[in-house]
Short mmCIF file of C-alpha atoms in Angstrom, two decimals:
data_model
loop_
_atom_site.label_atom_id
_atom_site.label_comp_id
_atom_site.label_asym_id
_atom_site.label_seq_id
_atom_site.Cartn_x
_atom_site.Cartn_y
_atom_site.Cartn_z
CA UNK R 153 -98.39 -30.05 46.59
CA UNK R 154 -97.33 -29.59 42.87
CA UNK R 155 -93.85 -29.23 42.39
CA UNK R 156 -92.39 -26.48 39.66
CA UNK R 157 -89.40 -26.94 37.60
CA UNK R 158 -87.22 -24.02 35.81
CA UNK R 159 -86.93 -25.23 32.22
CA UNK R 160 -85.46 -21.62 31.62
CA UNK R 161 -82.49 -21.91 33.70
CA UNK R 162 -81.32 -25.02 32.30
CA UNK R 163 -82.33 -23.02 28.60
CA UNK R 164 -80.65 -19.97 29.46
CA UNK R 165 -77.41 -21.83 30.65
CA UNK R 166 -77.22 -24.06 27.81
CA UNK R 167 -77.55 -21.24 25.58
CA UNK R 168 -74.96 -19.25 27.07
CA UNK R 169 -72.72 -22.76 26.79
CA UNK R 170 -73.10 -22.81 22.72
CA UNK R 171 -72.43 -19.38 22.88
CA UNK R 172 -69.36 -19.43 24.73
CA UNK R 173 -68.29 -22.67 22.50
CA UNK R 174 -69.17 -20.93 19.34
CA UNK R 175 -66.81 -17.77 20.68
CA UNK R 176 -64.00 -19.83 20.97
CA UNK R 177 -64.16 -21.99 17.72
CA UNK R 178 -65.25 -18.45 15.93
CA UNK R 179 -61.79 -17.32 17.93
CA UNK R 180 -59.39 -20.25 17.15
CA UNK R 181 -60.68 -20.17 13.91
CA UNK R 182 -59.87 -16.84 13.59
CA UNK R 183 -56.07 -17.53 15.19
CA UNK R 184 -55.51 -20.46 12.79
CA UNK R 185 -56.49 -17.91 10.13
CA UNK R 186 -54.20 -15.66 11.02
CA UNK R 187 -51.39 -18.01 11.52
CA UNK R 188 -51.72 -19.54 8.06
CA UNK R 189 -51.49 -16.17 6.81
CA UNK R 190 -48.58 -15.43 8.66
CA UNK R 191 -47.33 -18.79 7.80
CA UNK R 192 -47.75 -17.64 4.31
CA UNK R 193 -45.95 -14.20 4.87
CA UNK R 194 -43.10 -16.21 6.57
CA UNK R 195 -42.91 -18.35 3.52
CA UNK R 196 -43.29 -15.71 0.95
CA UNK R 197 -40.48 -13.77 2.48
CA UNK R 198 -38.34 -16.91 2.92
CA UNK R 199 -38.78 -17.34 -1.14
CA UNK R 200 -37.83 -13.88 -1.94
CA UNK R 201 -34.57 -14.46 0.06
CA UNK R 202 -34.19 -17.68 -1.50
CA UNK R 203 -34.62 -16.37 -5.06
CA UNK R 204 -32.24 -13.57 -4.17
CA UNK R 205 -29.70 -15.44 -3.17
CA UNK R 206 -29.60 -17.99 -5.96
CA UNK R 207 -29.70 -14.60 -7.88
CA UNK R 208 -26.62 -13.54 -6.30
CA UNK R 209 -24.93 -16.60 -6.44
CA UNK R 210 -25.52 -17.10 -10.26
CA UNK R 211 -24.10 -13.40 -10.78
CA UNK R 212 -20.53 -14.74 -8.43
CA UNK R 213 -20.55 -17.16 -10.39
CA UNK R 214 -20.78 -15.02 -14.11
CA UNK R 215 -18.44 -13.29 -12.49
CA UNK R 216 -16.16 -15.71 -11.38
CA UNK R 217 -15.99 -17.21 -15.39
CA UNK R 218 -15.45 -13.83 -16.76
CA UNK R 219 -12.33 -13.55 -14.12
CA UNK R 220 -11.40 -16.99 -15.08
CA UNK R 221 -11.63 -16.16 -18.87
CA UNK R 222 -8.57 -13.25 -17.68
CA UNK R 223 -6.59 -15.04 -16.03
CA UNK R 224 -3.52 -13.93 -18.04
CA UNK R 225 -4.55 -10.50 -16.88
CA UNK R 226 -4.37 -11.46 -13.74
CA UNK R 227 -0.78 -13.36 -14.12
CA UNK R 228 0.68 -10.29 -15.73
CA UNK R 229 -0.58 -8.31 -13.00
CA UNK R 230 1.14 -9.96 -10.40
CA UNK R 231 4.00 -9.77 -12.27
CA UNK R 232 3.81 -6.53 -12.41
CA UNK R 233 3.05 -6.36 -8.52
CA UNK R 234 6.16 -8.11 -7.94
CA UNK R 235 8.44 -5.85 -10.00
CA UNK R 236 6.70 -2.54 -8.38
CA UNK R 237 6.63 -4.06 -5.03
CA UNK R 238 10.90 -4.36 -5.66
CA UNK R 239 11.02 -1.06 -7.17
CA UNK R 240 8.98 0.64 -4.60
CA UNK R 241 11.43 -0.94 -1.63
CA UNK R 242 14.74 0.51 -3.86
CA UNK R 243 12.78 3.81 -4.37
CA UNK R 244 12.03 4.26 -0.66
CA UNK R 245 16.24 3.38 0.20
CA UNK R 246 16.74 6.41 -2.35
CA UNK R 247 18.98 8.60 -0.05
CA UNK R 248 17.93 12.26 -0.32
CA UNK R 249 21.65 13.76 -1.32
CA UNK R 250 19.72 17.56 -1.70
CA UNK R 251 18.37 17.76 1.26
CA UNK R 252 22.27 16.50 3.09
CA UNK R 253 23.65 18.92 1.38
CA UNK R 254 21.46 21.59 2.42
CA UNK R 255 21.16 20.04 6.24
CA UNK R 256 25.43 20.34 5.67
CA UNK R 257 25.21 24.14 4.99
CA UNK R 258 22.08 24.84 7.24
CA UNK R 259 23.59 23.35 10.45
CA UNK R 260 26.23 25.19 10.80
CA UNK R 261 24.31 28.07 10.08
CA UNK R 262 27.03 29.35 7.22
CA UNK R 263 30.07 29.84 9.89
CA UNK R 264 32.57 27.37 7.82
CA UNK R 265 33.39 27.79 4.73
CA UNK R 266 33.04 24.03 2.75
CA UNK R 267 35.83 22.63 0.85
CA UNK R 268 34.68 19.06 -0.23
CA UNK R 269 31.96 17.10 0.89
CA UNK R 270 31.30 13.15 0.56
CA UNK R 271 28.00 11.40 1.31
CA UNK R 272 27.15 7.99 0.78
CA UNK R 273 23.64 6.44 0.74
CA UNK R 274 24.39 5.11 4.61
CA UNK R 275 23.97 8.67 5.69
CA UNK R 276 27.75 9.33 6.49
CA UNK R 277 28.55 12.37 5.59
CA UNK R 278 32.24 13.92 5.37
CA UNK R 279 33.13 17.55 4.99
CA UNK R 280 36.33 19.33 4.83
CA UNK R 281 36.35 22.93 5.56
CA UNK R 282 37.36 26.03 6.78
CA UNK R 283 36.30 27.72 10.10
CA UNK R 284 35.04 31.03 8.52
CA UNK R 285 33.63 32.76 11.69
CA UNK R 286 32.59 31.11 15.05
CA UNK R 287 31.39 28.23 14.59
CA UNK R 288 27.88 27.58 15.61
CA UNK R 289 25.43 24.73 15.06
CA UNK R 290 21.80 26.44 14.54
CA UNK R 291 19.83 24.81 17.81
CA UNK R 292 16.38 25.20 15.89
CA UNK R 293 17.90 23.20 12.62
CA UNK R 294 15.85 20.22 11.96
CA UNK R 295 17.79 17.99 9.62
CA UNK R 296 16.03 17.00 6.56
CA UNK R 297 17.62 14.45 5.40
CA UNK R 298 18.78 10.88 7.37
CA UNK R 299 22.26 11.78 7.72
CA UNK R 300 23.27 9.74 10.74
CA UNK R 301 27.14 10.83 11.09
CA UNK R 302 28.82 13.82 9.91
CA UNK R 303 32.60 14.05 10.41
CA UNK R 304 33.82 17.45 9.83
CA UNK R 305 37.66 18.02 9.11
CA UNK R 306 37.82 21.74 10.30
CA UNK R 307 40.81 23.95 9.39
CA UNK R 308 41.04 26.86 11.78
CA UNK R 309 43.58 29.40 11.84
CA UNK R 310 45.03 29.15 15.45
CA UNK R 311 45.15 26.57 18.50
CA UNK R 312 43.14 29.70 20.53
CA UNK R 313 40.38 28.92 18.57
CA UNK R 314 40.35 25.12 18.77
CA UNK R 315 39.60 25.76 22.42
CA UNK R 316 36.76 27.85 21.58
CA UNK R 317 35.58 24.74 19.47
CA UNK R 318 35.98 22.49 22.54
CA UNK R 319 34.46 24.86 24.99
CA UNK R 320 31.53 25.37 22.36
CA UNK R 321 31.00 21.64 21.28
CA UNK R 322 29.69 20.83 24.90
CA UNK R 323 27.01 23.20 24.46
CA UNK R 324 25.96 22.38 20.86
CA UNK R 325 22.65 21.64 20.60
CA UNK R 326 20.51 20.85 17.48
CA UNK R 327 17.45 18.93 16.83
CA UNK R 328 18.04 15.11 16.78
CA UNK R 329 21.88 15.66 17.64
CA UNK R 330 22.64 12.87 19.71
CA UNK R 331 26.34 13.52 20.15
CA UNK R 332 29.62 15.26 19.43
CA UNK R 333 32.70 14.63 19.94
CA UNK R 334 36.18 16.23 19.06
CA UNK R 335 39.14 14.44 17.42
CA UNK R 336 42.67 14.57 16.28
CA UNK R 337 44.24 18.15 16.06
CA UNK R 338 47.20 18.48 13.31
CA UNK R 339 49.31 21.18 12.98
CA UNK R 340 49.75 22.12 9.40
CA UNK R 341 52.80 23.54 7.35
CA UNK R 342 51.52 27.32 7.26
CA UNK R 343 50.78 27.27 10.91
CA UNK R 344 47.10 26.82 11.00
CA UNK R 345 45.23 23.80 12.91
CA UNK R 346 43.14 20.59 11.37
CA UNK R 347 40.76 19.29 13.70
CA UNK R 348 38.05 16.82 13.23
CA UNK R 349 34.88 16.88 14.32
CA UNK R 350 32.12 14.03 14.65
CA UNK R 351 28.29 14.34 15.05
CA UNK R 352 26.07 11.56 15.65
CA UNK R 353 22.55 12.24 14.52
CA UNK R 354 19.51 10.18 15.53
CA UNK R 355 17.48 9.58 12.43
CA UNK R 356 14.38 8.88 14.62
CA UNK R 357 14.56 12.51 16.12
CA UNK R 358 15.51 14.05 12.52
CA UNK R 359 12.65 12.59 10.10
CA UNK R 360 12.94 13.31 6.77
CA UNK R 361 9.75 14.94 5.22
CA UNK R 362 7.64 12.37 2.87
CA UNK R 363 8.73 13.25 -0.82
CA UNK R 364 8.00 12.38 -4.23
CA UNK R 365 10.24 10.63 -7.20
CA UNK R 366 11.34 14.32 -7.95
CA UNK Z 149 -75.94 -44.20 31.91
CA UNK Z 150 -74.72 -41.44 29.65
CA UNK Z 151 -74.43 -42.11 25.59
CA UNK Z 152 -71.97 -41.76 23.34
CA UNK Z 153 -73.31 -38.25 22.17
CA UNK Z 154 -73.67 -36.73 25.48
CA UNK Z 155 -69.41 -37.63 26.23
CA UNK Z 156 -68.93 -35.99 23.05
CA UNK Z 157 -70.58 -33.03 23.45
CA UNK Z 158 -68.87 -33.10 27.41
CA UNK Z 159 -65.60 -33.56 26.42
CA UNK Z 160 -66.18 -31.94 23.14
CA UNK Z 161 -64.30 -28.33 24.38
CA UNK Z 162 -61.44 -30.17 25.55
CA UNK Z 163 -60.57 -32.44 22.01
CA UNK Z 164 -61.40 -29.61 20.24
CA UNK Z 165 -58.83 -27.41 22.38
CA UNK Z 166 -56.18 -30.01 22.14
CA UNK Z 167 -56.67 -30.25 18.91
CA UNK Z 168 -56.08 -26.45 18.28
CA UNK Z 169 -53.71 -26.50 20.47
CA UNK Z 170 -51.94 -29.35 18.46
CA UNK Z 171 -52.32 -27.82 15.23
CA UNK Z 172 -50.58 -24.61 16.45
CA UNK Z 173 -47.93 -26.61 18.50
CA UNK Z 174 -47.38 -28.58 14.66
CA UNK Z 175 -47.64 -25.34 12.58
CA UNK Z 176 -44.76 -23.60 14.73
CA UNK Z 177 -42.67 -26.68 15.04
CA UNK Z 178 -42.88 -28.21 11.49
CA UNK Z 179 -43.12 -24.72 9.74
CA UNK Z 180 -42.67 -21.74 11.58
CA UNK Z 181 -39.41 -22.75 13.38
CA UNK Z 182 -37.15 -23.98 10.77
CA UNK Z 183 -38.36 -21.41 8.39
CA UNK Z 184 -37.67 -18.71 10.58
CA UNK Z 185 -34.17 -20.57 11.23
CA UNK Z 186 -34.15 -20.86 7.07
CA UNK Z 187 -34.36 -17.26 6.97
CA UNK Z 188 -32.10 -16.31 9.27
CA UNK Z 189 -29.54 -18.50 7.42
CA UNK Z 190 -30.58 -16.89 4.23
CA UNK Z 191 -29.78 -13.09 5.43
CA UNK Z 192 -26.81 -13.85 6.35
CA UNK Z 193 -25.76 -16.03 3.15
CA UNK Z 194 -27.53 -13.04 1.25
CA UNK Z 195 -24.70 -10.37 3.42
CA UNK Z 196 -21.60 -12.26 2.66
CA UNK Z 197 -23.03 -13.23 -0.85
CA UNK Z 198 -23.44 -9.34 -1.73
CA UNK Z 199 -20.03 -8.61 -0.30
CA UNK Z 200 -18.53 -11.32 -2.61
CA UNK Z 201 -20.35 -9.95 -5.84
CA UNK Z 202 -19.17 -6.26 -4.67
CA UNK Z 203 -15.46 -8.02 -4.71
CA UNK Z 204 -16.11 -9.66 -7.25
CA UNK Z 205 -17.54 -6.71 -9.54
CA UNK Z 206 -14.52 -4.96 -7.97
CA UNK Z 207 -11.85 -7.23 -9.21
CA UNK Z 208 -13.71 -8.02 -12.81
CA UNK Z 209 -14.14 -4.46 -13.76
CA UNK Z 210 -10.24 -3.88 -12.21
CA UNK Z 211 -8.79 -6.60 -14.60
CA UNK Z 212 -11.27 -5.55 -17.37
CA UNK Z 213 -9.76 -1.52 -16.99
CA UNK Z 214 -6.28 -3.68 -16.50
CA UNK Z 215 -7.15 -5.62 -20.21
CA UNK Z 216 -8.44 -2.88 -22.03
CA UNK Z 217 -5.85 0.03 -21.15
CA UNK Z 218 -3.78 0.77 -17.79
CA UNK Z 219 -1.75 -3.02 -17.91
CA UNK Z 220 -0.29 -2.27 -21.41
CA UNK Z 221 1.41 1.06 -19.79
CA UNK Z 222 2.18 -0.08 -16.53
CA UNK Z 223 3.95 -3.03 -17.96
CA UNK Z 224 6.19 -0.55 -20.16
CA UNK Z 225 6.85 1.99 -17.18
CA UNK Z 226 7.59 -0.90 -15.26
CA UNK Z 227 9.80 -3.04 -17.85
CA UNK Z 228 11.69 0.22 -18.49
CA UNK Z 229 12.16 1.47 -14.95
CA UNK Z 230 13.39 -2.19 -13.84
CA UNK Z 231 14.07 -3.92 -17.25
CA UNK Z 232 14.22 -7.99 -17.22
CA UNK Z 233 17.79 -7.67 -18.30
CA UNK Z 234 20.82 -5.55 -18.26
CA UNK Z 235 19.17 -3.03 -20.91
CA UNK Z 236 22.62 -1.30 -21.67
CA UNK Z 237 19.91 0.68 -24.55
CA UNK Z 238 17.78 2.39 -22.34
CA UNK Z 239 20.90 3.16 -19.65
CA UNK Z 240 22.81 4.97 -22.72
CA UNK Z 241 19.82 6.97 -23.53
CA UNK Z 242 19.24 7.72 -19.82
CA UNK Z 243 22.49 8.68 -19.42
CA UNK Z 244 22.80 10.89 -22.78
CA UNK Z 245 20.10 12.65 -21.66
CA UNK Z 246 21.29 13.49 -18.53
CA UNK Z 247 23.99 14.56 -20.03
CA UNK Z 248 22.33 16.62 -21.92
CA UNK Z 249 21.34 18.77 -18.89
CA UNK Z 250 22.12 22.10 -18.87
CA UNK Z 251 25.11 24.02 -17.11
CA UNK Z 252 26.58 20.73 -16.45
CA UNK Z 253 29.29 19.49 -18.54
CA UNK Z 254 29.12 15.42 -17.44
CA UNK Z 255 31.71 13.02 -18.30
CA UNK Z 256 31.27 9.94 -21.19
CA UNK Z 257 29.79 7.18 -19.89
CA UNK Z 258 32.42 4.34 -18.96
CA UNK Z 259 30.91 1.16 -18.05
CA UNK Z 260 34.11 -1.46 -17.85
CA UNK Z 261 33.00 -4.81 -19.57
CA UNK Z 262 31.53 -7.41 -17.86
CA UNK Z 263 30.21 -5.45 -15.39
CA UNK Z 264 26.85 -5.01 -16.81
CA UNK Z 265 26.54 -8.94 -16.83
CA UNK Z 266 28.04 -9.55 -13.46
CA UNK Z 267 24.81 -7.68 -11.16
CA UNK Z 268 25.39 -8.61 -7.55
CA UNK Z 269 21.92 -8.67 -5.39
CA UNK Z 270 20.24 -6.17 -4.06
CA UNK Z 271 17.37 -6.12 -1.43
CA UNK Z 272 15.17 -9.14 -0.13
CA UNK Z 273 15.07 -12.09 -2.24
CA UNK Z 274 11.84 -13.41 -2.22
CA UNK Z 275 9.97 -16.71 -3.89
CA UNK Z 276 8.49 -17.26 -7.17
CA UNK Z 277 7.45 -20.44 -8.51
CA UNK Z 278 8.86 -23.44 -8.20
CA UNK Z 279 11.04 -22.25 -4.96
CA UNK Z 280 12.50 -19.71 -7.88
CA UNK Z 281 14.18 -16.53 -6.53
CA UNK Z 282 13.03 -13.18 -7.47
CA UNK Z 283 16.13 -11.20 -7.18
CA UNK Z 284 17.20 -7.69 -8.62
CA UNK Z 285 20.53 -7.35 -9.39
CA UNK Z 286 22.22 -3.87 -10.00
CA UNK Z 287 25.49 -2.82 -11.10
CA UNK Z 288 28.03 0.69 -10.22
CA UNK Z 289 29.53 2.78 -12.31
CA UNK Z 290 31.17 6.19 -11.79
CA UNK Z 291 30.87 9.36 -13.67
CA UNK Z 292 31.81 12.97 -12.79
CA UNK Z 293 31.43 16.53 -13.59
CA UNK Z 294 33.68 19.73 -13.48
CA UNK Z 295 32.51 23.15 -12.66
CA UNK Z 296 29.01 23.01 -11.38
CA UNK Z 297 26.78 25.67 -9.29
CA UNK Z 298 25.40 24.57 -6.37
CA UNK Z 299 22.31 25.43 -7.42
CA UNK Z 300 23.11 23.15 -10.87
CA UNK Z 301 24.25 20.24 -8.70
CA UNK Z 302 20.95 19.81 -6.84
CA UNK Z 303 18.70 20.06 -10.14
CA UNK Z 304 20.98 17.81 -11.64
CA UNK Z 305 20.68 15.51 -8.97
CA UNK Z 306 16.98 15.45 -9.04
CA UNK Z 307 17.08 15.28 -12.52
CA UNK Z 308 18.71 11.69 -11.64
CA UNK Z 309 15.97 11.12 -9.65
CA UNK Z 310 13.22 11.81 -12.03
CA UNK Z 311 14.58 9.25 -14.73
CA UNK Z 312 12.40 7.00 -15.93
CA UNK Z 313 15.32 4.29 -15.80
CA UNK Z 314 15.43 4.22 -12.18
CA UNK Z 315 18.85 5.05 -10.94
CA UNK Z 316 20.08 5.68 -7.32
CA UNK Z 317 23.15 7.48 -6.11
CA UNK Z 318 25.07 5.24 -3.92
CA UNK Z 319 27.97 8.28 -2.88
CA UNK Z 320 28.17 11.89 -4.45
CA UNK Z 321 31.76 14.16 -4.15
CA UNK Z 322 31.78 17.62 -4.45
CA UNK Z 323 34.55 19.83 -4.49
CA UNK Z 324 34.76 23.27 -4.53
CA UNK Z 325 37.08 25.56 -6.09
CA UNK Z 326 37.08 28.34 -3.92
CA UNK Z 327 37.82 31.02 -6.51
CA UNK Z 328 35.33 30.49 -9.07
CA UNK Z 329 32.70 29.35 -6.67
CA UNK Z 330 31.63 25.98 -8.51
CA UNK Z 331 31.85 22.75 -7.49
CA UNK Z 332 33.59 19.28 -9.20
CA UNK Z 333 30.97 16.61 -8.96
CA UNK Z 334 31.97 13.50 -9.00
CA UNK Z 335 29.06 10.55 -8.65
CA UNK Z 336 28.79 6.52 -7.97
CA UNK Z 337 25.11 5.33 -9.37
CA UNK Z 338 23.45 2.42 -9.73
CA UNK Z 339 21.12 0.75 -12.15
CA UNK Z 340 19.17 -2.16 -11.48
CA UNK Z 341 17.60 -4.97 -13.84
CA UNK Z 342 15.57 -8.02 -12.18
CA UNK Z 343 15.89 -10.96 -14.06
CA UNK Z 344 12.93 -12.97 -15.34
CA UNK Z 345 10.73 -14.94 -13.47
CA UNK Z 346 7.46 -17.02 -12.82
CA UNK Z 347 5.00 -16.46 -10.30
CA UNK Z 348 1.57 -18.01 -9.59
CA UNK Z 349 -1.23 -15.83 -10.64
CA UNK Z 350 -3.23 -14.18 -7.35
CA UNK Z 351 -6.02 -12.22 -6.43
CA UNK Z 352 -3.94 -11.19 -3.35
CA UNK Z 353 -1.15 -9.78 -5.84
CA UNK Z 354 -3.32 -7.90 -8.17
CA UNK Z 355 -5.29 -6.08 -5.25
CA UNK Z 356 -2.13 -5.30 -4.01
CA UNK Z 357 -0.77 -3.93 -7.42
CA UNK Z 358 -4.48 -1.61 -7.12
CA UNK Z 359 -3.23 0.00 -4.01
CA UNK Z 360 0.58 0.85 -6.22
CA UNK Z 361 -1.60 2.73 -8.43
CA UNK Z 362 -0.24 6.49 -6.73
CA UNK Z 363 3.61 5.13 -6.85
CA UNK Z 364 2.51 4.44 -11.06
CA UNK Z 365 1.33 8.06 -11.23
CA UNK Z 366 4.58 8.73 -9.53
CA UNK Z 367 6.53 6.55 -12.14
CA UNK Z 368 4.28 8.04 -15.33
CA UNK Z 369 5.93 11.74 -14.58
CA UNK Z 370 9.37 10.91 -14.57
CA UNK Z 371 11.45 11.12 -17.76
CA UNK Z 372 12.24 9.58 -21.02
CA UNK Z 373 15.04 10.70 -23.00
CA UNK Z 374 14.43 8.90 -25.79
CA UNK Z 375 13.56 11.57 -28.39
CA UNK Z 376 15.95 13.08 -27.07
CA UNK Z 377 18.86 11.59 -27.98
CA UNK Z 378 17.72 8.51 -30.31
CA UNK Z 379 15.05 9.12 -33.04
CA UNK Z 380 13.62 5.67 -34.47
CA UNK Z 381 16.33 3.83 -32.28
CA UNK Z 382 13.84 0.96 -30.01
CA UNK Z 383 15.12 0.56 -26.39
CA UNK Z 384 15.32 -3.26 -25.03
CA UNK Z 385 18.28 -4.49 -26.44
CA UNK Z 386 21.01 -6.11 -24.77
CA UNK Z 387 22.60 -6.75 -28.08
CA UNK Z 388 23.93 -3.38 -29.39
CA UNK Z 389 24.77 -5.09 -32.79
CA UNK Z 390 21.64 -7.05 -33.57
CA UNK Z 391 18.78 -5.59 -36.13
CA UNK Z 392 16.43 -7.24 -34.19
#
């Protein structure tokens, strides 16, 4: 009995061992290739950004010596700052006197006829003056200006019409009016009637439109 | 028995996989890793580096416009608006020239000694250098005007208002004469001077002086009556007397 052995299986299996070994070391070859060149993309990129930024940071720091070199630019700047900054806080305390007087004559929608009138920069606001027809306050009127209280000393020609003031002044209306109230009533030497008259305005109601120095 | 060559080419897959395998592990770790952290660090150096040389660029070629032109006239709109002292000068010429208004016939300028001198405070205070106060001090004085429109009175009012001396109008008094229809103006203004001081030069303060640029083109259009009523005469002096 002779006995037979397969050399070619053994061949064919250590042939397809190489191959499989030469595969991978072709392959991780091929990976270490690649990750040494994306090693070297990573550390390209990192010294672009590195060049940039000492690019940058010599530029802040040209720039930072020129804006040394003015530095008594810069101190009579803030000078300047501080002076504007104060004039800017006076400016915006300016009281707008043009636009009280015309809230004064607009408000009562031209029923009295005005006699003197006195406003200081608080926004109080006094006016003497005659009751020339029924006296009114225009209920559309937005004021203007900030006038917060406007005492009117009204001269009126008999006591019948001071009741038609009272009986009126409860149903005054007028935007930002936040009350009025009647006074004293004098009795004058040619037989007409002084009253006065207070209104209380809320300046929060009654903004003033933004203007300019003129 | 095997030999020596035979284990090597056995385990020969393995050590050469670990060894791969090690060599990647190393790469990442010792290169890729703290590189990639490197970057990372370096974009966002690279953002707030930018941003600083945009500020920076900013503010240079700000206080380079400030050096070359716009500081020289804000300084003189400013000095004259709010002078350092009690200019008495540049009031009289404010003041003549308001005068000079038309269809308003306003009365000499009285200003009672030692009242120029004597400016009481005004506003908030605030802190120079040194714990100094920055303080403007203004001073009243009265004037009036007979037989005005009412139309006159409220241009002559603004006309107050759009002096380059910067005046305000503490009360106003008008009375009317009921026959001829004009009014008797009588006024209380101020002026205001804010003494010298010192403050520490800031980045903070000149920014803040960039965003006052509208109130300056606000201040530029109001009015100087110098020409008007002095020819050759400088304003700035406190000293009516001196040549100086």
């Amino acid at each position: 009995m002779s006995i037979t052995i397969n050399l070619r299986i053994k061949k064919k299996h250590d042939m397809d061992w190489q191959n499989t070994r030469r595969l991978v070391t072709s392959g991780s070859m091929l990976f270490i290739f690649f990750l040494l060149i994306l090693g070297g993309i990573e550390y390209g990129y990192w010294q672009y950004l590195t060049n940039k930024s000492n690019e940058l940071a010599s530029d802040i720091a040209t720039n930072k010596d020129r804006i040394r070199a003015l530095k008594d630019i810069e101190e009579q700047k803030s000078l300047v700052t501080v002076k504007t900054t104060k004039l800017q806080e006076l400016f915006t305390k300016r009281f707008n006197y043009v636009a009280a007087l015309n809230d004064v004559t607009n408000l009562f929608s031209n029923t009295i006829d005005i006699r003197t009138i006195a406003i200081n920069e608080s926004g109080e606001c006094t006016v003497d003056a005659k009751k020339s027809q029924e006296l009114r306050i225009d209920p559309m009127y937005k004021l203007t200006s900030t006038i917060k209280t406007l005492r009117l000393t009204l001269t009126i020609a008999s006591s019948d019409e001071l009741q038609e003031i009272i009986r009126n002044i409860t149903t005054f209306q007028a935007q930002g009016l936040a009350s009025a109230s009647v006074g004293k009533l004098v009795r004058l030497e040619d037989g007409s009637y002084q009253t006065d008259l207070t209104l209380n305005f809320n300046p929060s109601i009654s903004q003033p439109p933004e203007r300019s120095i003129q | 028995m095997k030999t020596s060559k035979e284990q090597l080419s056995q385990y020969g897959g393995a050590i050469y996989s670990f060894l791969i395998l090690f060599i990647v592990l190393g790469l990442v770790y010792f290169f890729f890793l703290p590189k990639y952290d490197e970057i990372k660090i370096l974009q966002d150096a690279i953002v707030q580096q930018t941003k600083e040389l945009e500020e920076t660029s900013s503010y240079l070629a700000y206080l380079t416009e400030l050096a070359e032109s716009t500081l020289g006239i804000e300084q003189s709109i400013i000095d004259y608006a709010l002078p350092s002292d009690n200019d008495v000068v540049s009031l009289m010429v404010t003041y003549e020239g308001l005068s000079a208004f038309p269809s308003i016939d306003l009365a000499p300028l009285n200003i009672s000694p030692g009242l120029v001198s004597s400016g009481k405070s005004v506003g908030q205070q605030s802190e120079g250098q040194g714990g100094q106060s920055i303080d403007v001090k203004s001073f009243e004085f009265t004037t009036k005007a007979e037989s005005a429109s009412e139309i006159t009175v409220h241009d002559f009012i603004n006309e107050i208002y759009q002096a380059r001396r910067f005046l305000t109008i503490k009360s106003i008094t008008l009375s009317r004469d009921t026959e001829k229809s004009l009014y008797a103006l009588g006024l209380n203004l101020s002026a205001y001077y804010l003494p010298p001081f010192t403050i520490a030069p800031s980045p903070d303060l000149v920014k803040k002086g960039k965003d006052q640029n509208a109130f300056f083109e606000q201040l530029k259009n109001t009015k100087l009556y110098d020409q008007l009523v002095l020819d050759g005469v400088p304003v700035g002096k406190t000293d009516l007397f001196s040549f100086e």
